[in-house]
Each structure stands twice: as C-alpha cells, then as structure tokens.
mmCIF file of C-alpha atoms in Angstrom:
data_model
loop_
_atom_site.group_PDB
_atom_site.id
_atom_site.type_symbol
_atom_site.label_atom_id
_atom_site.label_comp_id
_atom_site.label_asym_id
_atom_site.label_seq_id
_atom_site.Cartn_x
_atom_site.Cartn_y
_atom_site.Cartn_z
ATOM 1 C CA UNK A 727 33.839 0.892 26.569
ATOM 2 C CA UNK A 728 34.395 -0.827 22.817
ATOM 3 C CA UNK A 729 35.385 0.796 19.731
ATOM 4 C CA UNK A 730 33.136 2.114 17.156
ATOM 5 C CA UNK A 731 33.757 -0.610 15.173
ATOM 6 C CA UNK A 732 33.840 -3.686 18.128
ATOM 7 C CA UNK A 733 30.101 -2.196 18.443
ATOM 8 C CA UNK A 734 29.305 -2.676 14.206
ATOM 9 C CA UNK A 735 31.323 -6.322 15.130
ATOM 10 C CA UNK A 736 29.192 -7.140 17.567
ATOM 11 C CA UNK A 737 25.852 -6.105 15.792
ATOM 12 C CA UNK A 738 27.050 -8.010 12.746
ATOM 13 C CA UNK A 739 27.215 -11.499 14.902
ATOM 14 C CA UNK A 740 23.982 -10.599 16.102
ATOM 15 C CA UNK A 741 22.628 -10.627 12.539
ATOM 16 C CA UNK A 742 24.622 -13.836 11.918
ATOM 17 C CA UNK A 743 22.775 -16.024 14.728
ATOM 18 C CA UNK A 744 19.869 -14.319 13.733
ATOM 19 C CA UNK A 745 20.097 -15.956 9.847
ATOM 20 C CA UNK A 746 21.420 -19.066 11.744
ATOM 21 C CA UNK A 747 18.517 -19.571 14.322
ATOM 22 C CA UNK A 748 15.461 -18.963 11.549
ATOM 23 C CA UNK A 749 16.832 -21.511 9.635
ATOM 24 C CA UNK A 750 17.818 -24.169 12.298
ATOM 25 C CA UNK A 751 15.425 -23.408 15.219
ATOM 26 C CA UNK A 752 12.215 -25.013 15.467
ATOM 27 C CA UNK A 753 10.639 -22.094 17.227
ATOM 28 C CA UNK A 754 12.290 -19.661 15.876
ATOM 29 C CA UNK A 755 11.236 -20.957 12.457
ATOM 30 C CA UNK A 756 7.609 -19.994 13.248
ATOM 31 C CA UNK A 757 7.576 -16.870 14.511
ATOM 32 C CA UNK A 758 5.806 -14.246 12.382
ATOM 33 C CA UNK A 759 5.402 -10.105 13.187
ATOM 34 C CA UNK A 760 1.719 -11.488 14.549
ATOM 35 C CA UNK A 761 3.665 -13.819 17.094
ATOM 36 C CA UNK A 762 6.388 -11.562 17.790
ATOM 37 C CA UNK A 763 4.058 -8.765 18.882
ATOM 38 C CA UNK A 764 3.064 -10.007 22.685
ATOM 39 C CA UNK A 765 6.144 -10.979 23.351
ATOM 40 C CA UNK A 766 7.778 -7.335 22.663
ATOM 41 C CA UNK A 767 5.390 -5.592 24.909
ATOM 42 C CA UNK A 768 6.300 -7.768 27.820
ATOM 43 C CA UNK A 769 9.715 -7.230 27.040
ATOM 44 C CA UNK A 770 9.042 -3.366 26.733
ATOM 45 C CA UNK A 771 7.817 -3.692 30.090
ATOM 46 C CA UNK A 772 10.422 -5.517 31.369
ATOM 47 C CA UNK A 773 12.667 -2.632 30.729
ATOM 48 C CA UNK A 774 10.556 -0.467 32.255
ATOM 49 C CA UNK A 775 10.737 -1.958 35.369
ATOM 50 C CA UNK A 776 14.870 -2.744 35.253
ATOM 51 C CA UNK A 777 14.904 1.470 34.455
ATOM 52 C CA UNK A 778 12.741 2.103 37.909
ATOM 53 C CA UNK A 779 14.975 -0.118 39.802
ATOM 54 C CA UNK A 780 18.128 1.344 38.590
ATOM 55 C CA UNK A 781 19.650 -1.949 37.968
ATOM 56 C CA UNK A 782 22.183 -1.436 35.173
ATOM 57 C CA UNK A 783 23.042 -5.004 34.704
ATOM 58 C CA UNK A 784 19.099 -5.655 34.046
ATOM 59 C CA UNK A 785 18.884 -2.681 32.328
ATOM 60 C CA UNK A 786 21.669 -4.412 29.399
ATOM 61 C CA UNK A 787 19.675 -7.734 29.772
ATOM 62 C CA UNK A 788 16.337 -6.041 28.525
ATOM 63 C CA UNK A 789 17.691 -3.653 25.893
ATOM 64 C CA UNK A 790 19.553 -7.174 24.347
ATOM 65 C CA UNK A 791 15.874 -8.703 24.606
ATOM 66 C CA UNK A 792 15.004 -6.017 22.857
ATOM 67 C CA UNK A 793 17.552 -5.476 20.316
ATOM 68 C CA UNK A 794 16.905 -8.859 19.432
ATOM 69 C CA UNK A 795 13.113 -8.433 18.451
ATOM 70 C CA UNK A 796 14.353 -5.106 16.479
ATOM 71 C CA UNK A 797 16.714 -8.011 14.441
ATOM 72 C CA UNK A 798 14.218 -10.285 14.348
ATOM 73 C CA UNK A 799 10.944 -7.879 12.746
ATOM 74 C CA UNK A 800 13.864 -7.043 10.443
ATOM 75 C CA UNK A 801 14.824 -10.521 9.233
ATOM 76 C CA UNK A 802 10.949 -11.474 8.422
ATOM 77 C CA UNK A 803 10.753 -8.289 6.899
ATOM 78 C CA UNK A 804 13.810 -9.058 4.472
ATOM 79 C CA UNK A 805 12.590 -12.672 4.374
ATOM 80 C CA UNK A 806 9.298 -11.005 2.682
ATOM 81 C CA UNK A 807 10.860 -8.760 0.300
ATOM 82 C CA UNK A 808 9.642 -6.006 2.428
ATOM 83 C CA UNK A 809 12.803 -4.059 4.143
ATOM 84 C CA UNK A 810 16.381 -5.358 6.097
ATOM 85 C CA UNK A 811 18.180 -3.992 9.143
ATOM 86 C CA UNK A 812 19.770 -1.603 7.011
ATOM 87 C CA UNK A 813 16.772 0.328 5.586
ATOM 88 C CA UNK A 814 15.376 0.901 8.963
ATOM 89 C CA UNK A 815 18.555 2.307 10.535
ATOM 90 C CA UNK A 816 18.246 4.186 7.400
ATOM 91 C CA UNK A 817 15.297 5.365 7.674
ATOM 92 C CA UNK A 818 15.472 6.486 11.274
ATOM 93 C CA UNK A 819 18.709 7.906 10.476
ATOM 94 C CA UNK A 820 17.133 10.463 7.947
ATOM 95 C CA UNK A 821 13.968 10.925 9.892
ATOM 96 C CA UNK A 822 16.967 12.174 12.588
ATOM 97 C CA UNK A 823 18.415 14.777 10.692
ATOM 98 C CA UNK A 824 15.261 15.903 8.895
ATOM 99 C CA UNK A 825 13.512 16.679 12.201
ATOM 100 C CA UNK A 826 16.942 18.415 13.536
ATOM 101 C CA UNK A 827 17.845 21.074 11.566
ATOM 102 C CA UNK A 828 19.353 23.185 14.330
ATOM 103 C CA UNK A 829 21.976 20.269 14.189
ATOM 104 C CA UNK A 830 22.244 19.485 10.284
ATOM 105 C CA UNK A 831 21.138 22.367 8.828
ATOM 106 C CA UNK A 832 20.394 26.145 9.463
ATOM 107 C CA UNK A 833 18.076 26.909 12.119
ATOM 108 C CA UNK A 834 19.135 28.189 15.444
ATOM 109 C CA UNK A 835 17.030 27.248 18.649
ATOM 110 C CA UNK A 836 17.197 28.392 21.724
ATOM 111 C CA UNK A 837 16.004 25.915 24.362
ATOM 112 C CA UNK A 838 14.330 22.366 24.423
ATOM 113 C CA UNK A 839 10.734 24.380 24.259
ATOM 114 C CA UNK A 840 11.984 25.477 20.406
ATOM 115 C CA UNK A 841 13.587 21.985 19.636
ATOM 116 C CA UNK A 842 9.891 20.320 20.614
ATOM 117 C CA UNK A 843 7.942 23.141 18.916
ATOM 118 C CA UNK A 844 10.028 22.613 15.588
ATOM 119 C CA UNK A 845 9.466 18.661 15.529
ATOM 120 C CA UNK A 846 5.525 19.087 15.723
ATOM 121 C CA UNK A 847 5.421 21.238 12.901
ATOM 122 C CA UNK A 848 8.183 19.113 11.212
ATOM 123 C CA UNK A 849 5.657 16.266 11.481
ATOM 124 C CA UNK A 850 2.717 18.327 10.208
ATOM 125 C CA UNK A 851 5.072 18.773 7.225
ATOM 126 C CA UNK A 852 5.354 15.440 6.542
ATOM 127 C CA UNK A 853 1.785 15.023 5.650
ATOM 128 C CA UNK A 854 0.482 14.358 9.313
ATOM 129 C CA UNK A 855 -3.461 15.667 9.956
ATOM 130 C CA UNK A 856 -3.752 16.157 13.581
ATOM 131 C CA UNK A 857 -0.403 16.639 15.788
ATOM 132 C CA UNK A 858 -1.764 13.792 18.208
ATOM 133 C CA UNK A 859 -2.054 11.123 15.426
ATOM 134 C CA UNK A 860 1.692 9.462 16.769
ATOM 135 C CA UNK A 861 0.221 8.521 20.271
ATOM 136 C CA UNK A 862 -0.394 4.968 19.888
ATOM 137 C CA UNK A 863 -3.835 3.977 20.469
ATOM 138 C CA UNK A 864 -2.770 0.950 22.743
ATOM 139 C CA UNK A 865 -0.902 2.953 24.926
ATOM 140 C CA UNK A 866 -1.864 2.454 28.712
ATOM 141 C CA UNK A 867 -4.574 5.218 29.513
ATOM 142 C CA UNK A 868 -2.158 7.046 31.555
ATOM 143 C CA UNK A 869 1.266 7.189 29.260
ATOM 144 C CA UNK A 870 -1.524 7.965 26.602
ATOM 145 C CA UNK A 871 -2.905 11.369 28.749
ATOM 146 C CA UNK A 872 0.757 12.050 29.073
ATOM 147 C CA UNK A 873 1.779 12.115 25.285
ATOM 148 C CA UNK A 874 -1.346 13.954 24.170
ATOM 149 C CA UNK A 875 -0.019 16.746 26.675
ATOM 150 C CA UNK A 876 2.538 16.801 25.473
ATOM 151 C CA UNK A 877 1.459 16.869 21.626
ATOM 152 C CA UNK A 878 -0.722 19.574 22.327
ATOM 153 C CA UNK A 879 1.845 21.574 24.116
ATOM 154 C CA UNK A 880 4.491 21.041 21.092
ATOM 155 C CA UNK A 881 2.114 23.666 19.410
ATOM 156 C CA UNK A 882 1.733 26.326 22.017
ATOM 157 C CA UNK A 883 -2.041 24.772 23.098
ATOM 158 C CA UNK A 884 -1.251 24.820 26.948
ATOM 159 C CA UNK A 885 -1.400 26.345 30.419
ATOM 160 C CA UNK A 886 0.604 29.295 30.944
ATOM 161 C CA UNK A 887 1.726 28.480 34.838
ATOM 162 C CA UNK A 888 1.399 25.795 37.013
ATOM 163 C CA UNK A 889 -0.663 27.722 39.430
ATOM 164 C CA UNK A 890 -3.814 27.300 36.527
ATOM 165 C CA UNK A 891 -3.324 24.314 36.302
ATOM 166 C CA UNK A 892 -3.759 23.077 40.109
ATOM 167 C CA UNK A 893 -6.712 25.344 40.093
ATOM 168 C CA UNK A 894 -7.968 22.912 37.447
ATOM 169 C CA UNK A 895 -7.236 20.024 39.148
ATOM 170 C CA UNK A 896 -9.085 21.451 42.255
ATOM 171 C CA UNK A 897 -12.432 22.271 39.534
ATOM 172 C CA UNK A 898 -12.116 18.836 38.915
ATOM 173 C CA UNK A 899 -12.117 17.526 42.292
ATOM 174 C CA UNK A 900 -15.162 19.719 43.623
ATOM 175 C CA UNK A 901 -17.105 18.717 39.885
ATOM 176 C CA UNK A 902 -16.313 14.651 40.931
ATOM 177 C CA UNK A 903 -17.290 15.167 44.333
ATOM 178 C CA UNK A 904 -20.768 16.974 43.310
ATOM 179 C CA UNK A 905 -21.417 13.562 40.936
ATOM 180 C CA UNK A 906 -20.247 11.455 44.213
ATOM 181 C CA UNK A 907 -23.310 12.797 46.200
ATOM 182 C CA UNK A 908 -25.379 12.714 43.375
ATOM 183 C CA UNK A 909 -24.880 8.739 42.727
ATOM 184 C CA UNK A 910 -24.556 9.073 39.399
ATOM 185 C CA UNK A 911 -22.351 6.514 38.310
ATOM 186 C CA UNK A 912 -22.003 7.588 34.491
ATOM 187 C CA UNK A 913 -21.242 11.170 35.776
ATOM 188 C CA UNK A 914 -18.949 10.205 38.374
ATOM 189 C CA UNK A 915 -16.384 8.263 35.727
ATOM 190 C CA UNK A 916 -16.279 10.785 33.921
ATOM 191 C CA UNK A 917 -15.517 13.592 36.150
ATOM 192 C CA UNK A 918 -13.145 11.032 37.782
ATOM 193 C CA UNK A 919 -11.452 10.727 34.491
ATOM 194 C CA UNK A 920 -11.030 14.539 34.354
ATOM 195 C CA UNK A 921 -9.586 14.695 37.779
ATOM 196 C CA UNK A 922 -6.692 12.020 36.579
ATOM 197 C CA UNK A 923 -6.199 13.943 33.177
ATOM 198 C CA UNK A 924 -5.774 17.325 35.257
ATOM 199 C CA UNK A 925 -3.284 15.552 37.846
ATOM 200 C CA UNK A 926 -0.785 13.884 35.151
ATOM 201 C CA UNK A 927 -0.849 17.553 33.859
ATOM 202 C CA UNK A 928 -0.496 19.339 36.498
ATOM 203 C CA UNK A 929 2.579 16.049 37.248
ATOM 204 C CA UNK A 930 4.150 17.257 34.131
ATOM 205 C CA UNK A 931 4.652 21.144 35.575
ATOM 206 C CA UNK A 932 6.388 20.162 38.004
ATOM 207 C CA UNK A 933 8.344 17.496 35.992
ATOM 208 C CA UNK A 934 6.929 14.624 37.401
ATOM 209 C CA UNK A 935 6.651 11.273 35.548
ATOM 210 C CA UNK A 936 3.255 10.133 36.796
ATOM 211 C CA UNK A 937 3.178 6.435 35.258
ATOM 212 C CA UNK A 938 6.735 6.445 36.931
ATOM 213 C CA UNK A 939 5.344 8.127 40.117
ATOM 214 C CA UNK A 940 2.831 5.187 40.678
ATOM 215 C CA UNK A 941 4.651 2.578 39.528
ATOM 216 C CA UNK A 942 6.847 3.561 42.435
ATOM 217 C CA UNK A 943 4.442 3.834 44.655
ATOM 218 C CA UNK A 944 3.378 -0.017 43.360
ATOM 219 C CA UNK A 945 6.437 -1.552 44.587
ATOM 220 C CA UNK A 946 6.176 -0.007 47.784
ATOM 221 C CA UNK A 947 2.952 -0.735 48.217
ATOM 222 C CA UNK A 948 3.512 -4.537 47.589
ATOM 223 C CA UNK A 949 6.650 -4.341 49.960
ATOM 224 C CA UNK A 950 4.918 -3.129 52.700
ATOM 225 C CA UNK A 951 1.842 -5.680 52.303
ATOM 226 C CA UNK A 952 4.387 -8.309 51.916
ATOM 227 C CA UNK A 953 6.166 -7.311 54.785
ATOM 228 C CA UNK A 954 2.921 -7.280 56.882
ATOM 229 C CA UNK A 955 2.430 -10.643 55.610
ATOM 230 C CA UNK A 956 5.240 -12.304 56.462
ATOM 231 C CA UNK A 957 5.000 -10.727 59.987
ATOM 232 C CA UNK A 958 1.407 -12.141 60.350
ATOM 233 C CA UNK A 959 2.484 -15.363 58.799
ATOM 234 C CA UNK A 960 5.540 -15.967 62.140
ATOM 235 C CA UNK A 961 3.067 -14.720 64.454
ATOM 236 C CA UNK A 962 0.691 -17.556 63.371
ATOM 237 C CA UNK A 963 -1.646 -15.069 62.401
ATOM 238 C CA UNK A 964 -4.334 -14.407 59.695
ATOM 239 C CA UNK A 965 -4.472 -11.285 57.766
ATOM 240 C CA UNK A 966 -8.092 -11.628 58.092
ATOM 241 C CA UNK A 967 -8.354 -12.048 61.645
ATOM 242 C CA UNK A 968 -5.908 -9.281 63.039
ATOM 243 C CA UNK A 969 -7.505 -5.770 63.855
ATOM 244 C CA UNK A 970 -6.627 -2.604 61.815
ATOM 245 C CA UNK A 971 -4.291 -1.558 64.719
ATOM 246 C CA UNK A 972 -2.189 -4.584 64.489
ATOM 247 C CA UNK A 973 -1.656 -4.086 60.587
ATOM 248 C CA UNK A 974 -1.098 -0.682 60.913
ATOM 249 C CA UNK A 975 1.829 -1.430 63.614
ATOM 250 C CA UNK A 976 3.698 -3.728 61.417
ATOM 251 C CA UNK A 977 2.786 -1.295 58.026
ATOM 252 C CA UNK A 978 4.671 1.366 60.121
ATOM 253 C CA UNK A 979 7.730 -1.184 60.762
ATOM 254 C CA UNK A 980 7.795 -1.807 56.579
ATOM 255 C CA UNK A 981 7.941 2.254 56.323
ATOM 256 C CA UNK A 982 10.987 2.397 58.747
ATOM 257 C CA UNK A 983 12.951 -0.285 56.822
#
C-alpha cells in the first residue's frame, strides 16, 4: 500500500490533468454540472454492480470514474468562483467531526444504535425540519423505503422485534389479497406498495440489503434465462415453441452450475 503522502502525490496529478484537460480538451471544455449529472449516476451504478460482483479490480476502476467527477464538479465550481477541491474536503472534514463527538469530543456511546441516534439529532441541530429531509427524492423507490427506515429509526420511531414486524408484512399480504379479489386496481397498488414497504423492513431486521437482495437475484435470473437460451439455440429450438417441461429441464441444469 502507498504512503500517506504517495496518496496526496497522486491526488495532486489528478488535479493537474484535470486543469490540463478543461483547457485543451474539446469535450472536456463543455461539460457543465448540468452535463456532468447523467453521467455520474451511471457511473454510481457502475460501482454498484463491480461491489455485488466482488471484483476488486472493477471495484478501483469505478471509484477512479468516480473520483474523477468529484475533481471535475470541483474544478467548474472553482472555475465559477463558487468553491475548489479543498473547501469540500473541508467541509466534509468538519461535518465529520461535528457529527462524531464520541471521537473528537466528549460524549461516550455505547453501540452503533447510540452513534446513529446522536447523528439524527446532530442534523436536527443543524437547522434540519423533518429527520427524512436527506433522502434524496430521486432515489430508486426501493433504496428510498430503505433510508426513510432508517431515518425514522435514528429517532427511536420503530418496531420493537422482528416478530411485529413479519406480522405486518403478513397484514399486508391478506389487505392486498382482499383488493386482488375485489379488482380494484387503485386499491390493489396501493396495498401492493405496503406489502413491499413492510418486506424491505422487515429485510432490514434481519440485516438484509433488499436492493442488494434483488439485484442478486437479477443476475441469476438473467443467467439462468441465458443459459436456457443458449441450450434452445444448439438444439435448433425456439423459446417459443418448447413446452414448459423442456424449459424447466434446462432452468434446473443453470441452477446446478
């Protein structure tokens, strides 16, 4: 691993080619925070997915991806009088210690349950109306459920064991299920909706990462399909013209490899 300061070395050339490339590159010439934005998200996911797959050389890839939009907002905000690099290490450096005081200043904690309670009310501190106001509104629905959870729980509003909470999810069900017989679309979203929001809470009792869960569950899915596929595809076969039996032969095969 490098040195302390072959890591400030190596951010410093990054900062270089950054200067270089906005004043020599074409493309890079153009780009504004507007531009940028897109382009960060896919890259956001793109880490994502290196993280599920537990590929640590993808894993650097996408984090330098990413470092290098951090560099980049921070250049066109310097370029606009706005902030540099250095105010928001800065700033995230004193938002650090503010928000843990059991490390820089007096408070003692006990557990992780204290350390989350503290931040919440550290943030309501800081001028902050509502505790769930730093969820994003653009998260995906499902990350989103997750984090408001988890707000709510940073100031004691939550189940006390896991037990209510698969009770819930079992309300929930029986509530969709009326809505299914009755037809009624409107209804039936909704209570469908409550059936997901009780699951990912009931995930996070038993510390279970649903967006992770089903992303998981993604990629094996498209394995196995592709897998069934290919099969098909040497027999000379259609997807379309093979009976459920078939498919369900080969999906076995993809579950066994």
């Amino acid at each position: 691993m490098h040195s302390k300061e072959q890591k400030l070395q190596a951010l410093g050339r990054l900062l270089d080619i950054m200067d270089d490339l906005r004043v020599g590159c074409p493309w890079d010439k153009k780009q504004t925070n507007d531009s940028l934005r897109h382009l960060t998200i896919e890259e956001v996911y793109e880490l994502a997915d290196a993280i599920i797959e537990k590929d640590s050389e993808e894993i650097k890839k996408e984090l330098g991806d990413l470092l290098l939009h951090i560099v980049f907002y921070a250049k066109i905000g310097s370029e606009n009088q706005d902030f540099d690099i250095a105010d928001v290490a800065n700033a995230i450096s004193e938002k650090l210690i503010y928000r843990h005081p059991h490390i820089y200043g007096d408070v003692e904690v006990k557990d992780e349950k204290e350390v989350k309670e503290n931040w919440e009310k550290l943030k309501l501190k800081e001028g902050k109306k509502s505790v769930l106001e730093g969820v994003p509104k653009s998260l995906p629905a499902m990350v989103k459920a997750m984090r408001l959870q988890e707000k709510a729980k940073g100031v004691g509003f939550d189940w006390d064991h896991k037990e209510q909470v698969w009770d819930k999810v079992q309300e929930e069900l029986a509530e969709f299920q009326m809505e299914v017989v009755a037809k009624d679309k409107e209804k039936m979203e909704a209570e469908f909706g409550d059936v997901l929001f009780s699951l990912i809470n009931y995930a996070r009792f038993v510390g279970v990462n649903p967006e992770t869960a089903l992303e998981k569950t993604n990629k094996k899915f498209i394995y196995r399909f592709q897998y069934l596929e290919d099969k098909a595809k040497k027999e000379g076969k259609a997807l379309k013209d093979m009976t459920l039996s078939e498919m369900e032969a080969y999906w076995q095969q993809a579950k066994q490899n």
